[in-house]
Amino acid sequence: MGRDQFQFEEGLVTPMPQGRKPIDHRVLSGNNSTRRSLHAVFDGNLCRTCAMLDRCPVRAPNHRSKGCSSRDTTGDFRLEITPEILLRDQMYALQQTTEWKDRYKIRAGIEATNSN
């Protein structure tokens, strides 16, 4: 499950695939970065009980022990939303289409020639 399963309206997350809404939107530091970006914050108690948690792109709370399962945490989960991440996700979805794969076969077929 990727961000493409989430719905966005005016740059904010509306209900997620299971119909749950974020409890807040905050500007926070991103993944291993000092750059600040928008995050949708989801209720951690609901996320921990969700059957889709292991496949969901939400991040578990940062304050947890090394090797600790997402289900054994305390705090809320968050989903980072940046134009770059949304573009990456759109490009990935495009690359999963049969049309894109058919066009890419040509390049893949001559890649060994380019390597030489």
Coordinates of C-alpha atoms in Angstrom, one line a residue:
M1 CA 0.0 0.0 0.0
G2 CA 1.5 3.3 -1.0
R3 CA 0.6 7.0 -0.7
D4 CA -1.5 6.5 -3.9
Q5 CA -4.1 4.8 -1.7
F6 CA -4.5 8.1 0.3
Q7 CA -6.7 10.9 -0.9
F8 CA -5.4 14.5 -1.0
E9 CA -7.3 17.7 -1.1
E10 CA -5.6 21.1 -1.3
G11 CA -2.3 19.4 -0.3
L12 CA -3.8 17.8 2.8
V13 CA -4.7 14.1 3.5
T14 CA -8.4 13.4 3.6
P15 CA -9.7 10.0 4.8
M16 CA -7.2 7.2 4.4
P17 CA -8.0 3.9 2.7
Q18 CA -9.7 2.5 5.8
G19 CA -11.8 5.7 6.1
R20 CA -9.9 7.1 9.1
K21 CA -9.0 10.8 9.0
P22 CA -5.8 12.3 10.2
I23 CA -6.1 13.9 13.6
D24 CA -3.8 16.8 12.6
H25 CA -1.5 18.2 9.9
R26 CA 1.8 19.6 11.2
V27 CA 5.0 20.9 9.7
L28 CA 7.8 18.7 11.1
S29 CA 11.3 17.6 10.2
G30 CA 11.4 14.9 7.5
N31 CA 13.1 11.6 7.3
N32 CA 16.7 12.0 8.6
S33 CA 16.6 15.7 7.5
T34 CA 16.5 19.1 9.0
R35 CA 14.2 20.2 6.2
R36 CA 10.7 20.8 7.4
S37 CA 7.7 19.4 5.5
L38 CA 4.0 18.7 6.0
H39 CA 3.0 15.6 7.8
A40 CA -0.5 14.1 8.3
V41 CA -0.7 12.8 11.9
F42 CA -2.8 9.6 12.6
D43 CA -4.0 8.3 15.9
G44 CA -1.4 5.8 17.0
N45 CA -3.9 3.6 18.9
L46 CA -5.9 3.1 15.7
C47 CA -2.8 2.5 13.6
R48 CA -1.3 -0.1 15.9
T49 CA -4.5 -2.2 15.7
C50 CA -4.8 -1.9 11.9
A51 CA -4.2 -5.1 9.9
M52 CA -2.5 -3.0 7.1
L53 CA 0.1 -1.4 9.4
D54 CA 3.0 -3.6 8.1
R55 CA 2.3 -2.4 4.5
C56 CA 1.3 1.2 5.3
P57 CA 3.6 4.1 4.4
V58 CA 3.0 5.9 7.8
R59 CA 6.0 6.2 10.1
A60 CA 5.9 4.9 13.6
P61 CA 6.7 7.4 16.4
N62 CA 10.4 8.2 16.7
H63 CA 10.8 7.7 20.4
R64 CA 11.1 3.9 20.4
S65 CA 13.8 1.4 21.2
K66 CA 16.0 -0.1 18.5
G67 CA 14.3 -3.1 17.0
C68 CA 11.0 -2.3 18.6
S69 CA 7.9 -3.2 16.5
S70 CA 5.6 -0.4 15.3
R71 CA 2.8 -2.1 17.2
D72 CA 4.8 -1.9 20.5
T73 CA 5.2 1.9 20.4
T74 CA 3.4 4.8 22.0
G75 CA 2.4 8.0 20.3
D76 CA 0.9 8.9 16.9
F77 CA 2.0 7.8 13.4
R78 CA 2.6 10.2 10.6
L79 CA 2.7 10.4 6.8
E80 CA 5.1 12.8 5.2
I81 CA 3.7 14.9 2.3
T82 CA 6.1 16.7 0.0
P83 CA 5.8 17.6 -3.7
E84 CA 8.9 15.4 -4.3
I85 CA 7.5 12.4 -2.6
L86 CA 4.1 12.7 -4.3
L87 CA 5.9 13.0 -7.7
R88 CA 8.0 10.0 -6.9
D89 CA 4.9 8.0 -6.1
Q90 CA 3.2 9.1 -9.3
M91 CA 6.2 8.1 -11.3
Y92 CA 6.3 4.7 -9.6
A93 CA 2.7 4.1 -10.3
L94 CA 3.3 5.0 -14.0
Q95 CA 6.2 2.5 -14.1
Q96 CA 3.8 -0.3 -13.1
T97 CA 1.6 0.2 -16.2
T98 CA 1.9 -2.2 -19.2
E99 CA 2.3 0.8 -21.5
W100 CA 5.4 2.1 -19.7
K101 CA 6.9 -1.4 -19.4
D102 CA 6.4 -2.0 -23.2
R103 CA 8.2 1.3 -24.0
Y104 CA 11.0 0.5 -21.5
K105 CA 11.7 -2.9 -23.0
I106 CA 13.5 -1.2 -25.9
R107 CA 15.9 0.6 -23.6
A108 CA 16.4 -2.5 -21.5
G109 CA 17.2 -4.4 -24.6
I110 CA 20.1 -2.1 -25.6
E111 CA 21.5 -1.4 -22.2
A112 CA 24.3 -3.9 -22.6
T113 CA 25.4 -2.1 -25.7
N114 CA 25.5 1.2 -23.8
S115 CA 27.6 -0.5 -21.1
N116 CA 30.3 -1.6 -23.6

